[in-house]
């Protein structure tokens, strides 16, 4: 009985983690390394990735050309993802 409950609970959490990829997270660009295709973003909690508090961390850009339109200090909306244990940003929009 408890096992079934835990199983359905984990399925629920799994499903919500998938859905949670769609909305963009708020962040601020701290640093850009175009050569390495990496961006440092300061962002709030991203519970779907176990980040319960805001932090500043490095993401790999899914496409390095995403990094050309932004600069340090810009407020952005971004789509975080985890690919093979590495944090990747798949979309970046300038916030207005
Ligand atoms: Cu983070």
Tab-separated table of C-alpha atoms in Angstrom, residues 46-80:
chain	number	residue	atom	x	y	z
A	46	UNK	CA	15.080	25.969	-9.691
A	47	UNK	CA	13.409	23.261	-7.655
A	48	UNK	CA	13.158	20.889	-10.620
A	49	UNK	CA	16.963	20.627	-10.538
A	50	UNK	CA	17.211	20.445	-6.765
A	51	UNK	CA	18.365	24.074	-6.531
A	52	UNK	CA	16.329	25.195	-3.565
A	53	UNK	CA	18.035	28.553	-3.267
A	54	UNK	CA	19.209	31.180	-5.672
A	55	UNK	CA	22.791	30.861	-6.891
A	56	UNK	CA	25.330	31.877	-9.473
A	57	UNK	CA	26.475	29.049	-11.701
A	58	UNK	CA	27.928	28.165	-15.073
A	59	UNK	CA	25.804	26.723	-17.849
A	60	UNK	CA	26.903	25.388	-21.197
A	61	UNK	CA	25.105	27.068	-24.100
A	62	UNK	CA	23.300	24.547	-26.305
A	63	UNK	CA	24.322	26.777	-29.207
A	64	UNK	CA	27.251	29.222	-28.744
A	65	UNK	CA	25.537	31.737	-31.051
A	66	UNK	CA	23.014	32.277	-28.236
A	67	UNK	CA	25.744	34.165	-26.387
A	68	UNK	CA	26.348	36.858	-28.989
A	69	UNK	CA	23.215	38.930	-28.320
A	70	UNK	CA	23.698	39.331	-24.572
A	71	UNK	CA	26.300	40.831	-22.275
A	72	UNK	CA	27.176	40.713	-18.575
A	73	UNK	CA	24.625	42.570	-16.470
A	74	UNK	CA	21.699	41.794	-18.798
A	75	UNK	CA	18.518	40.495	-17.238
A	76	UNK	CA	17.403	37.384	-19.092
A	77	UNK	CA	14.811	34.683	-19.252
A	78	UNK	CA	16.406	31.317	-19.876
A	79	UNK	CA	15.505	27.659	-20.300
A	80	UNK	CA	17.711	25.454	-18.125
